[in-house]
Every structure is written in structure tokens, then in C-alpha cells.
mmCIF file of C-alpha atoms in Angstrom:
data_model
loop_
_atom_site.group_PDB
_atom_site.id
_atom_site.type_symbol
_atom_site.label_atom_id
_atom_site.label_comp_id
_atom_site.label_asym_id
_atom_site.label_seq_id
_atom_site.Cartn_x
_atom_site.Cartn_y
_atom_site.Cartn_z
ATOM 1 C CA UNK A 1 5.489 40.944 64.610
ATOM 2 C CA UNK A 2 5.866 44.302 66.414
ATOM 3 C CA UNK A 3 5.258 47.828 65.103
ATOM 4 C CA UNK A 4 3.823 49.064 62.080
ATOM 5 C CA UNK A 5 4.960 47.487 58.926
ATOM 6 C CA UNK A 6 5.468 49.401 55.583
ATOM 7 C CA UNK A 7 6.381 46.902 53.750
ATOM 8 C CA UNK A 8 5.251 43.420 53.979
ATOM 9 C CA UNK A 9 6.423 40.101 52.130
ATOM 10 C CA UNK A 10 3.659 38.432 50.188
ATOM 11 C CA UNK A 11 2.748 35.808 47.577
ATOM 12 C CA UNK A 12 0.033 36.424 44.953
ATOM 13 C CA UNK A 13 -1.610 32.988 44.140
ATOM 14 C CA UNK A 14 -4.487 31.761 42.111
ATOM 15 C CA UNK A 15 -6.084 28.666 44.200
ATOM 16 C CA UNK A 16 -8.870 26.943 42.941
ATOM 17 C CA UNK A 17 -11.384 29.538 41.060
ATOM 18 C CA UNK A 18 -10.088 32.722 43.879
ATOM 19 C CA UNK A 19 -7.033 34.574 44.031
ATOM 20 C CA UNK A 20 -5.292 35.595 47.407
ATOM 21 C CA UNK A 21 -2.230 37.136 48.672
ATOM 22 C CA UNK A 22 -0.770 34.477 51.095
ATOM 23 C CA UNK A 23 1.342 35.389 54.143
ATOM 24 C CA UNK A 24 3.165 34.130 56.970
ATOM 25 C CA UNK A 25 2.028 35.008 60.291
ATOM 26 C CA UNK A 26 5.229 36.104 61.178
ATOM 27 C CA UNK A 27 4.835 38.765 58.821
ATOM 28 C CA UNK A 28 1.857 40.340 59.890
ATOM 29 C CA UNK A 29 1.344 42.182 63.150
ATOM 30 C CA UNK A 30 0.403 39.947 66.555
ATOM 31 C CA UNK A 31 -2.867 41.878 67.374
ATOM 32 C CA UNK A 32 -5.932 40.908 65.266
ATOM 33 C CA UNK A 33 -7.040 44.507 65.024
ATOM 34 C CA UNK A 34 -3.636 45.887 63.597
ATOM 35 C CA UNK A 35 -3.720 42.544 61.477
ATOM 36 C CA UNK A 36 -7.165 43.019 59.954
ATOM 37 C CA UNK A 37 -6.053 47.385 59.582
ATOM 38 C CA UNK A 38 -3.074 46.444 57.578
ATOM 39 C CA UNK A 39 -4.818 44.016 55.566
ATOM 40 C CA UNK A 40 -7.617 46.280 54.427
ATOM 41 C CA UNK A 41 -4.623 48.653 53.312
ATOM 42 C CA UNK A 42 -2.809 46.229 51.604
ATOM 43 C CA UNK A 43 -5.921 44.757 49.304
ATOM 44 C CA UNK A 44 -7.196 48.402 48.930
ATOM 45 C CA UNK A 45 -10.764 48.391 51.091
ATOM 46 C CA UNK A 46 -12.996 49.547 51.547
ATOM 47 C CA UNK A 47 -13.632 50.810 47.903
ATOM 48 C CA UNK A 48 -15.639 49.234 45.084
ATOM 49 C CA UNK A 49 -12.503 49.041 42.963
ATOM 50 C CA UNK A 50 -9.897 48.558 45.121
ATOM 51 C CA UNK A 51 -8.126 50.529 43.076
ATOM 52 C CA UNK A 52 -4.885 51.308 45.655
ATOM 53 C CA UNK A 53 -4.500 47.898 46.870
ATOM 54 C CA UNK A 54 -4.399 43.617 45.428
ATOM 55 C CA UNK A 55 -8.113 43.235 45.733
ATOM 56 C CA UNK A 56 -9.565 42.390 42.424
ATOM 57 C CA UNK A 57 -12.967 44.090 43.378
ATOM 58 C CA UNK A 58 -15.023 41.001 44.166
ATOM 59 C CA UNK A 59 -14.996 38.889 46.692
ATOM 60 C CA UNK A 60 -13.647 35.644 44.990
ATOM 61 C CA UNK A 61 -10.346 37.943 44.933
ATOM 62 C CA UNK A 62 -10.610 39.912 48.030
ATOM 63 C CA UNK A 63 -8.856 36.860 49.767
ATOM 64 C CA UNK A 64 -5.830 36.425 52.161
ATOM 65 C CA UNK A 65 -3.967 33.315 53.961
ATOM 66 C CA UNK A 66 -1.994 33.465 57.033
ATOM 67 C CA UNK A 67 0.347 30.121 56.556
ATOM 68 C CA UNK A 68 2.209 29.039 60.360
ATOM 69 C CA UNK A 69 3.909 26.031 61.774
ATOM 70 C CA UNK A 70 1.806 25.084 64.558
ATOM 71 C CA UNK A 71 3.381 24.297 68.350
ATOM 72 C CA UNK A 72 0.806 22.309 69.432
ATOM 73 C CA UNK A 73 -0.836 19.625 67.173
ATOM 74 C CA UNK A 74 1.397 17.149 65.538
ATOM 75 C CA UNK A 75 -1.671 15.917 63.170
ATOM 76 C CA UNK A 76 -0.735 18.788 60.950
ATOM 77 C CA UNK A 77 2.608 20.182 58.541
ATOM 78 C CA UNK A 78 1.290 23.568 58.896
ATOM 79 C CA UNK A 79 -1.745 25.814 60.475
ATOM 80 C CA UNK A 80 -3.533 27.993 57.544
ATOM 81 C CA UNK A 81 -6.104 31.220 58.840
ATOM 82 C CA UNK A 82 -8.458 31.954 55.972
ATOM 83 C CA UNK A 83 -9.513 35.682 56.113
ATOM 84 C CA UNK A 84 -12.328 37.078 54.006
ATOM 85 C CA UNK A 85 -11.163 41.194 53.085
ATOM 86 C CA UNK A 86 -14.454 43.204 52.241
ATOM 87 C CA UNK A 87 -14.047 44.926 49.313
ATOM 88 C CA UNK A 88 -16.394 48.237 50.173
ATOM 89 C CA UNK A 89 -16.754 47.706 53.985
ATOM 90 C CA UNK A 90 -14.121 47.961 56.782
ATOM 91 C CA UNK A 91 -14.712 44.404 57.195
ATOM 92 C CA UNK A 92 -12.348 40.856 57.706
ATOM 93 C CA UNK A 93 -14.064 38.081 58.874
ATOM 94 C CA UNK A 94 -12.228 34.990 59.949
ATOM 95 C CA UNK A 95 -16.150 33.360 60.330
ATOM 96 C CA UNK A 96 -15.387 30.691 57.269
ATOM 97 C CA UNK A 97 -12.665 28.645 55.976
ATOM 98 C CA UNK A 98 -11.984 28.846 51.758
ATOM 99 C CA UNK A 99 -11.486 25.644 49.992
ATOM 100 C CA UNK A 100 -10.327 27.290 47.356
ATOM 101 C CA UNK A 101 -7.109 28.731 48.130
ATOM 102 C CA UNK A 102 -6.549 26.039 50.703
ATOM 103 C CA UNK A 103 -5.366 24.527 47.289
ATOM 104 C CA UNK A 104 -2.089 26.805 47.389
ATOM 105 C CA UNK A 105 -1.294 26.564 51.457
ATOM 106 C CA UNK A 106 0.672 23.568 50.502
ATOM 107 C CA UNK A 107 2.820 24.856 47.956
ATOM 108 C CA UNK A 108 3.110 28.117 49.955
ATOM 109 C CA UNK A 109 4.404 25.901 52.077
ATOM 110 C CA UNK A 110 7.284 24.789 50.486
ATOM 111 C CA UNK A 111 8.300 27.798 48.551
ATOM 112 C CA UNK A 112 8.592 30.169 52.106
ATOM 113 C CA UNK A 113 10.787 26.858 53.589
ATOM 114 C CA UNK A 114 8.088 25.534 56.130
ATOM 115 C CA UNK A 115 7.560 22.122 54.905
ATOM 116 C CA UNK A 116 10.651 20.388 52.658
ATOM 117 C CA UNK A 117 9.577 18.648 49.525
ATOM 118 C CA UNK A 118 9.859 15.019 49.680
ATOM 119 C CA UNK A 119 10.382 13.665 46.729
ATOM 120 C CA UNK A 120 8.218 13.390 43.276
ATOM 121 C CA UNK A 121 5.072 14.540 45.161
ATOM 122 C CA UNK A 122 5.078 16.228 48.217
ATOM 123 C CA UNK A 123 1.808 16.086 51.001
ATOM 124 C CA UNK A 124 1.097 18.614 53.347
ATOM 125 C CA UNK A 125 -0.824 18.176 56.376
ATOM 126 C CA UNK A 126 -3.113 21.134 56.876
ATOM 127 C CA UNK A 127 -4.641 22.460 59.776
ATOM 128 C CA UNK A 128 -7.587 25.256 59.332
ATOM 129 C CA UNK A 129 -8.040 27.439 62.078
ATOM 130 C CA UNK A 130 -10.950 28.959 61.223
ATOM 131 C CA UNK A 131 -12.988 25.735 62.503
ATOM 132 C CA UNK A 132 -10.457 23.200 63.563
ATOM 133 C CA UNK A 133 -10.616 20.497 60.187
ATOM 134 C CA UNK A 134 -7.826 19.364 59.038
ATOM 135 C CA UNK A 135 -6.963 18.271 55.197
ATOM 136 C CA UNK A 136 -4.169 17.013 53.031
ATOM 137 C CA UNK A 137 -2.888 18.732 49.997
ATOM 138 C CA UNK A 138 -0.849 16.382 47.705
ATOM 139 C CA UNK A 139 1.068 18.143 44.578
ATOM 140 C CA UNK A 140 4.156 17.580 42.295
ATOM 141 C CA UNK A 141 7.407 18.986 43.490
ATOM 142 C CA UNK A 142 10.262 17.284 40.974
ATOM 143 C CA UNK A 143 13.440 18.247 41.964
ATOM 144 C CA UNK A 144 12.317 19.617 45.128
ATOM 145 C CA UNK A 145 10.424 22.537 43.739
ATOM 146 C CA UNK A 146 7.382 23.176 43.175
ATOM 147 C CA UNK A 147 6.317 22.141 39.610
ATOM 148 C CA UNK A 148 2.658 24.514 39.152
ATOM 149 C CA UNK A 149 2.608 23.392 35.425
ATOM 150 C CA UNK A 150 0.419 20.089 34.424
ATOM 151 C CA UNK A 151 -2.604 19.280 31.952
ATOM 152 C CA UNK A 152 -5.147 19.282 34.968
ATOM 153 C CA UNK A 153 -8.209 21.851 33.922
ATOM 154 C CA UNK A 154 -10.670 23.318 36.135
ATOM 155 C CA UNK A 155 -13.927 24.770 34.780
ATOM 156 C CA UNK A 156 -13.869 28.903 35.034
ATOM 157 C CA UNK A 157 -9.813 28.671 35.044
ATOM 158 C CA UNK A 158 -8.197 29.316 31.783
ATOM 159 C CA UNK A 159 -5.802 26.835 30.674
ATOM 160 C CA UNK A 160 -4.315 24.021 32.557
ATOM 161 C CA UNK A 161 -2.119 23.196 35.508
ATOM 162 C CA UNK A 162 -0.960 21.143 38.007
ATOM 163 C CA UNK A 163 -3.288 19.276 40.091
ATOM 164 C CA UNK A 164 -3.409 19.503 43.851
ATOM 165 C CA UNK A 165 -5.630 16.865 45.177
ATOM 166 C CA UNK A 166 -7.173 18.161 48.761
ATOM 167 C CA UNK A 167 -8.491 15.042 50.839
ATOM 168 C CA UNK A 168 -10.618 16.308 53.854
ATOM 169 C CA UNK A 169 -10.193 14.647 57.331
ATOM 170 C CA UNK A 170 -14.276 13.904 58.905
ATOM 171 C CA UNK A 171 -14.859 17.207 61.088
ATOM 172 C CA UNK A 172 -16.436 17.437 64.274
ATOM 173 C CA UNK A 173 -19.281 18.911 63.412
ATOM 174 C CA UNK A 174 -22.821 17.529 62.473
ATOM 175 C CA UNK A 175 -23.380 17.597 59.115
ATOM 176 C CA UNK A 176 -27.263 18.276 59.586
ATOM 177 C CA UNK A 177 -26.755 21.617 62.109
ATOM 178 C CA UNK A 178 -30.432 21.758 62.916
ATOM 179 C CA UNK A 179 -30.959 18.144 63.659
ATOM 180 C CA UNK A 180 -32.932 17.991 60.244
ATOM 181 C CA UNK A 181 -32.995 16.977 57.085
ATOM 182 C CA UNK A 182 -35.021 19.938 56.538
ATOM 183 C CA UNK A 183 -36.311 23.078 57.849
ATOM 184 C CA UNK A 184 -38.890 25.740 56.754
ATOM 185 C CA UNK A 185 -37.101 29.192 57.176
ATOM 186 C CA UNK A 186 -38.967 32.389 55.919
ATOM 187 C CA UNK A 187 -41.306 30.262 54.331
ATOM 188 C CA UNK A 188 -38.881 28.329 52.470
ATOM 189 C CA UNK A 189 -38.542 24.329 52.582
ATOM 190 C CA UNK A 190 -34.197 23.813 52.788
ATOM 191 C CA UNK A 191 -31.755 22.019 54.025
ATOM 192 C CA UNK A 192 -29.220 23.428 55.850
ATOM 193 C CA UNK A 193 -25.745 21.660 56.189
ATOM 194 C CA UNK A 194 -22.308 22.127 57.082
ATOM 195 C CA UNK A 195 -19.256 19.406 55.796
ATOM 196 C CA UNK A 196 -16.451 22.606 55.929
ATOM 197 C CA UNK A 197 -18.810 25.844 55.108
ATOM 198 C CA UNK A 198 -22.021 26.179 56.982
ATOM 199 C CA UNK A 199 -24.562 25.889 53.384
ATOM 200 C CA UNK A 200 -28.650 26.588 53.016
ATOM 201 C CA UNK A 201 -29.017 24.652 50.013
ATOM 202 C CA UNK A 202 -32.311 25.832 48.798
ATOM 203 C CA UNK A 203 -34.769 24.585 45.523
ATOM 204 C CA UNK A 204 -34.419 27.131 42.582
ATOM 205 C CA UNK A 205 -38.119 26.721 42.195
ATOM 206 C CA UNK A 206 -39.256 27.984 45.480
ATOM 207 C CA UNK A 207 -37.822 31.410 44.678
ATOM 208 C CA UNK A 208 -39.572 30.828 41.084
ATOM 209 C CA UNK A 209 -36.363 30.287 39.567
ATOM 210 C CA UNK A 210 -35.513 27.602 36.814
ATOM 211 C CA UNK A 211 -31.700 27.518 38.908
ATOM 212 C CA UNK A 212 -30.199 28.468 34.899
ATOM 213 C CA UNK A 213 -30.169 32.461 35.438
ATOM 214 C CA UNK A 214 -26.846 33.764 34.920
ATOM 215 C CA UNK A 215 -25.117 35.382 37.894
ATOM 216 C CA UNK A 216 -25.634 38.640 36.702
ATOM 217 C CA UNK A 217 -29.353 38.224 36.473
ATOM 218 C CA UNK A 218 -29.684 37.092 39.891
ATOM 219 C CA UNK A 219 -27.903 39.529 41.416
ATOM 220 C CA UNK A 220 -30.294 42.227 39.490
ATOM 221 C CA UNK A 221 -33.211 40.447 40.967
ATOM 222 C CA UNK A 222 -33.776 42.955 44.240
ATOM 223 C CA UNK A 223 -37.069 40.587 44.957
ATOM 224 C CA UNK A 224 -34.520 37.692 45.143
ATOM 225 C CA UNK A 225 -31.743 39.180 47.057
ATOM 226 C CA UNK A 226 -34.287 40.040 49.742
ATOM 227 C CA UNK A 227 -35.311 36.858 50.245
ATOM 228 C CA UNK A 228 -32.033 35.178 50.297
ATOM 229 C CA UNK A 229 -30.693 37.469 52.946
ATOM 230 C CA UNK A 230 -33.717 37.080 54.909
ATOM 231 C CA UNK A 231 -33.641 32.980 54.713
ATOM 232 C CA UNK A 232 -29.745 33.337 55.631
ATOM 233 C CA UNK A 233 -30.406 35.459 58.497
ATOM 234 C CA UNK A 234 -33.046 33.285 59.933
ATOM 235 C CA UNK A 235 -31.043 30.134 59.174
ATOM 236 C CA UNK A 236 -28.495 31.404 61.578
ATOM 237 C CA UNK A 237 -29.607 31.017 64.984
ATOM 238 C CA UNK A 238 -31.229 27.649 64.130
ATOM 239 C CA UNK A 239 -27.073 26.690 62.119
ATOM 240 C CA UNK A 240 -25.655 27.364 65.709
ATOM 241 C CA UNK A 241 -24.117 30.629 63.866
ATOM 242 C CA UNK A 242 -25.950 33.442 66.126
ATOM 243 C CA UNK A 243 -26.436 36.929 64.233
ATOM 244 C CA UNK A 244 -25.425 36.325 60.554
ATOM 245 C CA UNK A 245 -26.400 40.059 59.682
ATOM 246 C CA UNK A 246 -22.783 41.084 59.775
ATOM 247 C CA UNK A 247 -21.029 37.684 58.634
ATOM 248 C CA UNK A 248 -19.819 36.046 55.507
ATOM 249 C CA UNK A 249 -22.029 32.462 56.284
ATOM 250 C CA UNK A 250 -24.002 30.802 55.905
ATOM 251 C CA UNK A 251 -23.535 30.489 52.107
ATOM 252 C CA UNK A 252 -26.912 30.292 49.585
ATOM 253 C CA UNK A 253 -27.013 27.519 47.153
ATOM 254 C CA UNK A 254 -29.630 27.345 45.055
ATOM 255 C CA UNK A 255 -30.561 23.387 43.339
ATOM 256 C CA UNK A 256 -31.934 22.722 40.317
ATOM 257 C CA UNK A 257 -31.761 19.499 38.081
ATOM 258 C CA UNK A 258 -28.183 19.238 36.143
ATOM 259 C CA UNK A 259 -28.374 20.204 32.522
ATOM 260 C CA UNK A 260 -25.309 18.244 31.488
ATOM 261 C CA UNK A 261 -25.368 15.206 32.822
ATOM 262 C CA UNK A 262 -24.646 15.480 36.614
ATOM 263 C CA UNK A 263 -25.909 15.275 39.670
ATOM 264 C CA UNK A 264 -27.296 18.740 39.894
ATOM 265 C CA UNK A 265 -26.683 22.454 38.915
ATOM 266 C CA UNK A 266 -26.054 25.305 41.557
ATOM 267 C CA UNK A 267 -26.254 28.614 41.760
ATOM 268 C CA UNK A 268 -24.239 29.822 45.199
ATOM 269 C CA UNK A 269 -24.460 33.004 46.898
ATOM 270 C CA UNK A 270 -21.205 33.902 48.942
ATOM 271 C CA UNK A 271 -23.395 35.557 50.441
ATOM 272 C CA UNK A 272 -24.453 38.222 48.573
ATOM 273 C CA UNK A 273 -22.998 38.419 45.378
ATOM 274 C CA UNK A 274 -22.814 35.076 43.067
ATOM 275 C CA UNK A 275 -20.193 33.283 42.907
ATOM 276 C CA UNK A 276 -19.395 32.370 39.257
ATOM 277 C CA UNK A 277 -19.050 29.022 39.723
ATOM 278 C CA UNK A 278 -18.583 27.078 43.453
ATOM 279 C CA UNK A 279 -16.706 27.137 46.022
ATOM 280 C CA UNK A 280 -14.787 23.611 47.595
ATOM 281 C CA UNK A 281 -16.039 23.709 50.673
ATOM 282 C CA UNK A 282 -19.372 24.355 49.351
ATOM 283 C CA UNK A 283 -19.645 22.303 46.752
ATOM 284 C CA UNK A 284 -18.370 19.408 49.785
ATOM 285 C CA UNK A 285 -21.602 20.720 51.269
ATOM 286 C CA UNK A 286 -23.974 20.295 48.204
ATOM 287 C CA UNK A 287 -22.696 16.316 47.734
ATOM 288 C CA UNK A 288 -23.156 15.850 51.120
ATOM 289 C CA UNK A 289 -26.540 17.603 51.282
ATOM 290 C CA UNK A 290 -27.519 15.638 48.258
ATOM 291 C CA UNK A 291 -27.097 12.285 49.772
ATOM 292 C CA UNK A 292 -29.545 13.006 52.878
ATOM 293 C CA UNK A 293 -32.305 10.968 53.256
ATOM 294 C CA UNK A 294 -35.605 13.233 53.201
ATOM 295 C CA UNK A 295 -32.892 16.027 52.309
ATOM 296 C CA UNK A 296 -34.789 19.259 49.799
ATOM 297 C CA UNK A 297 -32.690 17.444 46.829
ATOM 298 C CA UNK A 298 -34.942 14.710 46.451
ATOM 299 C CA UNK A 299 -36.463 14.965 43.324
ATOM 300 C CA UNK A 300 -33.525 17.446 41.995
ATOM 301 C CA UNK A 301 -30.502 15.975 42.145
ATOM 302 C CA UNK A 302 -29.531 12.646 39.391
ATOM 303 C CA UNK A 303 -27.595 10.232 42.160
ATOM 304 C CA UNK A 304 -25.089 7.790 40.352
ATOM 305 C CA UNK A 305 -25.883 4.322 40.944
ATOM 306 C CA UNK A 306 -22.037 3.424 42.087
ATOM 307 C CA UNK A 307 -19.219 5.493 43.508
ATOM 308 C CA UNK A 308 -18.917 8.703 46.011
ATOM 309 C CA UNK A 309 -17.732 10.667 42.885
ATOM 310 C CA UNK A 310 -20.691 13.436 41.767
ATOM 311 C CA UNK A 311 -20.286 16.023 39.092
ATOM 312 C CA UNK A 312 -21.288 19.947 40.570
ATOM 313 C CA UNK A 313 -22.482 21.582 38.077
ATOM 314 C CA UNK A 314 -22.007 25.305 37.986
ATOM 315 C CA UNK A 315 -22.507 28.840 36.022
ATOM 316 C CA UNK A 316 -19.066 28.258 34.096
ATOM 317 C CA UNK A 317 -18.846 24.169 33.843
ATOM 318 C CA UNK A 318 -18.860 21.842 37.250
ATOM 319 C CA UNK A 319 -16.797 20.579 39.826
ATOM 320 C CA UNK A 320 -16.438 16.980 40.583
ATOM 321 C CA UNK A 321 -16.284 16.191 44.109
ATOM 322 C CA UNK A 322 -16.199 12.878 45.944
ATOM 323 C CA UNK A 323 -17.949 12.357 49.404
ATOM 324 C CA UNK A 324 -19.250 9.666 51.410
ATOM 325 C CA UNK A 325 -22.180 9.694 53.896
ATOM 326 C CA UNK A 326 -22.710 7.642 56.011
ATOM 327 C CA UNK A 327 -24.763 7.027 59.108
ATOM 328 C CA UNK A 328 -22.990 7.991 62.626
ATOM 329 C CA UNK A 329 -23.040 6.596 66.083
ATOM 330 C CA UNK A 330 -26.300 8.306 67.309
ATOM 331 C CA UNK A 331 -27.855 7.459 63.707
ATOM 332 C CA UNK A 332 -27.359 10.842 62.101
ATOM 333 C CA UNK A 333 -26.109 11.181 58.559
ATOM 334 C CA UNK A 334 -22.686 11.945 58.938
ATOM 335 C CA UNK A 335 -19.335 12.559 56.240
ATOM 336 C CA UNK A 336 -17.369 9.711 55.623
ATOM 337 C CA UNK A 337 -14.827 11.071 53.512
ATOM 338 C CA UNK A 338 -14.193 14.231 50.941
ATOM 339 C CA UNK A 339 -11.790 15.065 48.430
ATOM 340 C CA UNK A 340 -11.552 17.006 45.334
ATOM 341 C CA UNK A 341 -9.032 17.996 42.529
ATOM 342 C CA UNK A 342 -8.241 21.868 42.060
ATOM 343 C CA UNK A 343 -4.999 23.598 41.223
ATOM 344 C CA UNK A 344 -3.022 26.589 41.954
ATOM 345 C CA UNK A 345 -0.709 28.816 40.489
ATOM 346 C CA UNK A 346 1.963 31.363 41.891
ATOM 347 C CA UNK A 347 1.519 34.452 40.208
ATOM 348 C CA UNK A 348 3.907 36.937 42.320
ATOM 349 C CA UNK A 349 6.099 36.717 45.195
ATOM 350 C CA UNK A 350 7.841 39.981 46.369
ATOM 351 C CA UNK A 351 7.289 42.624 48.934
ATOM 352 C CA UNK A 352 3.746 44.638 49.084
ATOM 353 C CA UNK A 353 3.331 48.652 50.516
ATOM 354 C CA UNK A 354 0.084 49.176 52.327
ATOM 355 C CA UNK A 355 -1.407 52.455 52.039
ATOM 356 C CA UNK A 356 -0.510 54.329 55.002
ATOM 357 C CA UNK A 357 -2.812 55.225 58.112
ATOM 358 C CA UNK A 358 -5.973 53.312 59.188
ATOM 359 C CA UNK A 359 -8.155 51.806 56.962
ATOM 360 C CA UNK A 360 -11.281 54.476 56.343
ATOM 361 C CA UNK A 361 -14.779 54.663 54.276
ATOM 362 C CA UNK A 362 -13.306 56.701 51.151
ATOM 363 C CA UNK A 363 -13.845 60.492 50.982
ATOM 364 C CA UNK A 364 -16.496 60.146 47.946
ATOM 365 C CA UNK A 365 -18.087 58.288 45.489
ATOM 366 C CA UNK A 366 -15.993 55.734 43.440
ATOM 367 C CA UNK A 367 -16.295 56.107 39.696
ATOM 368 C CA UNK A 368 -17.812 53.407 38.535
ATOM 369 C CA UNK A 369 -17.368 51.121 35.457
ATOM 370 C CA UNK A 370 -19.802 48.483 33.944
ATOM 371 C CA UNK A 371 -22.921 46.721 36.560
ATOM 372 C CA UNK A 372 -19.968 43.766 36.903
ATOM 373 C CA UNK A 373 -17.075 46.397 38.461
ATOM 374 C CA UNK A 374 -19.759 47.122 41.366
ATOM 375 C CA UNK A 375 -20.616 44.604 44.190
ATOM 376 C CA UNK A 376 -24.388 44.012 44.100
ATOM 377 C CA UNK A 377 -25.228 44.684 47.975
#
């Protein structure tokens, strides 16, 4: 697409525990700059509220896809761009791929004509851009529609829906990123993985945590903020990742033992604020980090005796996640296989108006609401 748009064709979807607006590329300008500058207009950044744009005012709903038919790999249905819209910044980073609304590329899919349905249940091949990994989204489409309604429930979604199981193809990279099983960064034992989202998975207790606070204390705890950023930024170089200061990765997640009978309860930083529950990707990276030999988990996490199937446990209930490890060619842990339940809902398709001119730091201070309306920098 050529020219300035001023209006722009979208599709409002909840996917997983985020919300997005989902596009086609087609629809969005060719350049990545006049991309990103209409995006930031569209979900209202930079301002805490977002109040003249989509953005919810938090990163879990700051999101955007950018759904194509590829040209050149016949592994995948359709080619999916994750991009993560600041909310206070002028910032999109296309540095991570989102698990979460991955869950509603397929069905965006069929409702914008890209992929037909095929029958009682329709899968989508899906390449991500943002690294490469490819995954298959599998979902009910009777009649050859989409069907978004089912009795599948998700902990921190109201209600139930239709489930969209999401079965991850191996990627290329190592799982261990350093080489190790763990590291000492900033003075901090962790273990640093990546099975679809670069992860530090760190023990609550070395930050003196229990790995119970609530989101909201966490992110009021300055001392612990600090040191979190300052573990993330060290753990960059050493991930492969370069300068982190200005990035949305590594992600934090903080282990504890699980307090309702699973494998272990989280606490994930995405990367500053807390995410109130976890995301897909990351919780692939937790199970996967859990099963390392020598891994900082030892002694947290409860391990079933049988199956790949572990139970995430989270701020608002848990995520159960299946993932096999294995041990690769050159006798490294690697991922045998991944793949998780969520589900997705269409909440509005129809035509969006950006805010006119460039994206811009607003004139003055935002009012603000409650500590919860204001990201915790």
C-alpha cells in the first residue's frame, strides 16, 4: 500500500489473555516507518491512556498482527508479523513474536478469505516472521465459518469459548542461548532460555520474594524493578540479543513452588510491567526451562512422573502447556515438541481512522486515574 491511509480496515480480536487489532499487510503502508507511524495513531500512543486510539493502556492490549500469504515458503497457509505498540513511547518493536494472539491468525485467516475452511475443523499453517517458527492453529469452522463459541475456559478470560489448539513446529534456535543451564547475571543464579520468546527465568527467592506477590505489588517494588531491568539488560549480550535497553525481550519470569498443585507458579515481567497471568510463548519457555538438567528450577518446580503435559501456574489461575525435551545431536537439551490450548474471539471488524499527522510525545501531562490506569516504568 501507497500513500497515506485515513481509513484502514481492521479486526478487533481477543487471542489468548491479549487483545489486538489484526490487519492485512495489504492494508497497511509498504515502508516500516510509515507502518509503525500509522500504527501508533491508530492504537492512540504514545499516551498513558490511549485515550484517541484501540490501545487498552497496557501492554497485553497494545497489540497488532499483520496476517499475509507468503510467496515463498510452501510449509506455511499464511505469514503472521507480531508488532508490540508502546503505549507511552513512540515505540513498535517487531523484536518478539506473541503466542497469544497467534491464537486468532488462523481464524483471521478465514474470515478476510486467505485460507478456505475445510470442513468441521479447519488448520492453518502459520509462519511467524518475527523469528522464522512456524505453528499450526486448529479450530472449529461448521459450515465453513468460523464457529468462536465452545465450553473451552482459559484462566484470566471470562467465560468460555472455542478452543484453538496451537502445536509449535521445533525452532532453530538453542533452547539454552548461553550454552548453560545456568548463568550468574548481576549477581543472580538463572537460567536463561528461549523455545519461541527469549525468557530469564529467575528464583522468586533470590530477589527475597515468596513468587505469591500480586502484580500490583511487584510493580510498586522500585528495589525490584531495578534489579530486574538490570539482570535483563545484562542477560542480553550473553542471549545473543545485543542492547536490550530499548527492546521488549528478554521477558522476566520469576519461579516459585506451585500452590495448587502444579508444576510451579510464575510471576512474568513483559518486561516491565507484570503480566497478569503468562504469556504462550513464555509459558513454552518456563516447561522447557523446567525440564533442564542442572536448570535454576531444581528444587522449585513439582515434575509429573508421566506425560509432557505441566500445569503453569499464574497470578489469575494457570496455563497447561505440553512440551518435550529432549537431548539434540551435539548433546544439548533441545524442544521436542509444544502445544497448548487457548481461544479467541472476534470482537469487531470494520474500518478504523487514525489520528492524523505523525505520531508525537503529547503536549502535557495525561490525567491520570487509579495506580492500575498508569504503566509502572
Amino acid at each position: 500500500m501507497t500513500g497515506e491511509p485515513t481509513e484502514v480496515r481492521c479486526l478487533l480480536m481477543r487471542g489468548g489473555t491479549s487483545k489486538g487489532a489484526y490487519f492485512l499487510a495489504d492494508d497497511l503502508p509498504e515502508d516500516p516507518a510509515a507502518r509503525d507511524d500509522l500504527l501508533l495513531r491508530i492504537m492512540g500512543s504514545p499516551d498513558p491512556q490511549q485515550i484517541d486510539g484501540l490501545g487498552g493502556a497496557h501492554p497485553l492490549t497494545s497489540k497488532v498482527a499483520v496476517v499475509s500469504v507468503p510467496d515463498d515458503d510452501p510449509a506455511a497457509d499464511v505469514d503472521y508479523l507480531f508488532l508490540q505498540v508502546a503505549v507511552d513511547t513512540v515505540e513498535v518493536s517487531d523484536r518478539q513474536n506473541c503466542g497469544n494472539l497467534l491464537a486468532g491468525v488462523g481464524p483471521f485467516a478465514v474470515e478476510r478469505g486467505l485460507v478456505a475452511a475445510s470442513g468441521a475443523h479447519t488448520s492453518v499453517r502459520i509462519r511467524m516472521l518475527n523469528t522464522g517458527d512456524l505453528a499450526t492453529a486448529t479450530f472449529p469452522t461448521p459450515d465453513g465459518r468460523v464457529d468462536y463459541t465452545g465450553t473451552a475456559q482459559i484462566s484470566g478470560v471470562p467465560g468460555t469459548a472455542a478452543p484453538v489448539v496451537i502445536e509449535f513446529a521445533p525452532g532453530t534456535a538453542p533452547l539454552l542461548p548461553t550454552g548453560r543451564a545456568r548463568d550468574v547475571i548481576a549477581g543472580t543464579s538463572v537460567t536463561c532460555v528461549d523455545n519461541g520468546m527469549p525468557t530469564v527465568l529467575i528464583p522468586a527467592d533470590a530477589l527475597g520474594l515468596t513468587g505469591r506477590e500480586t502484580p500490583r505489588e511487584l510493580e510498586a517494588d522500585a528495589t525490584v524493578r531495578d534489579r530486574l531491568e538490570r539482570i535483563r539488560v545484562e542477560a542480553g549480550p550473553l542471549m545473543g540479543l545485543g542492547d536490550v535497553r530499548g527492546t521488549t525481550v528478554p521477558k522476566l519470569s520469576l519461579l516459585s513452588p506451585p500452590a495448587h498443585g502444579g508444576a510451579v507458579t510464575t510471576r512474568t515481567f513483559i518486561p516491565h510491567r507484570c503480566h497478569t497471568s503468562i504469556g504462550v510463548l513464555g509459558a513454552a519457555g518456563v516447561a522447557a526451562g523446567l525440564r533442564v538438567a542442572g536448570g535454576i528450577a531444581e528444587g522449585i518446580a513439582r515434575l509429573p512422573a508421566h506425560g509432557d503435559r505441566l500445569r503453569i501456574e499464574h497470578p489469575t489461575g494457570f496455563l497447561d502447556i505440553e512440551t518435550g525435551v529432549g537431548t539434540g545431536a551435539d548433546g544439548t537439551p533441545s524442544v521436542s515438541r509444544t502445544a497448548v490450548v487457548r481461544t479467541a474471539r472476534k470482537i469487531f471488524d470494520g474500518t478504523v481512522f487514525p489520528r492524523s499527522g505523525q505520531a508525537a510525545p503529547t503536549a502535557g501531562p495525561s490525567p491520570q486515574g487509579d495506580a492500575d490506569d498508569s504503566p509502572a516504568r
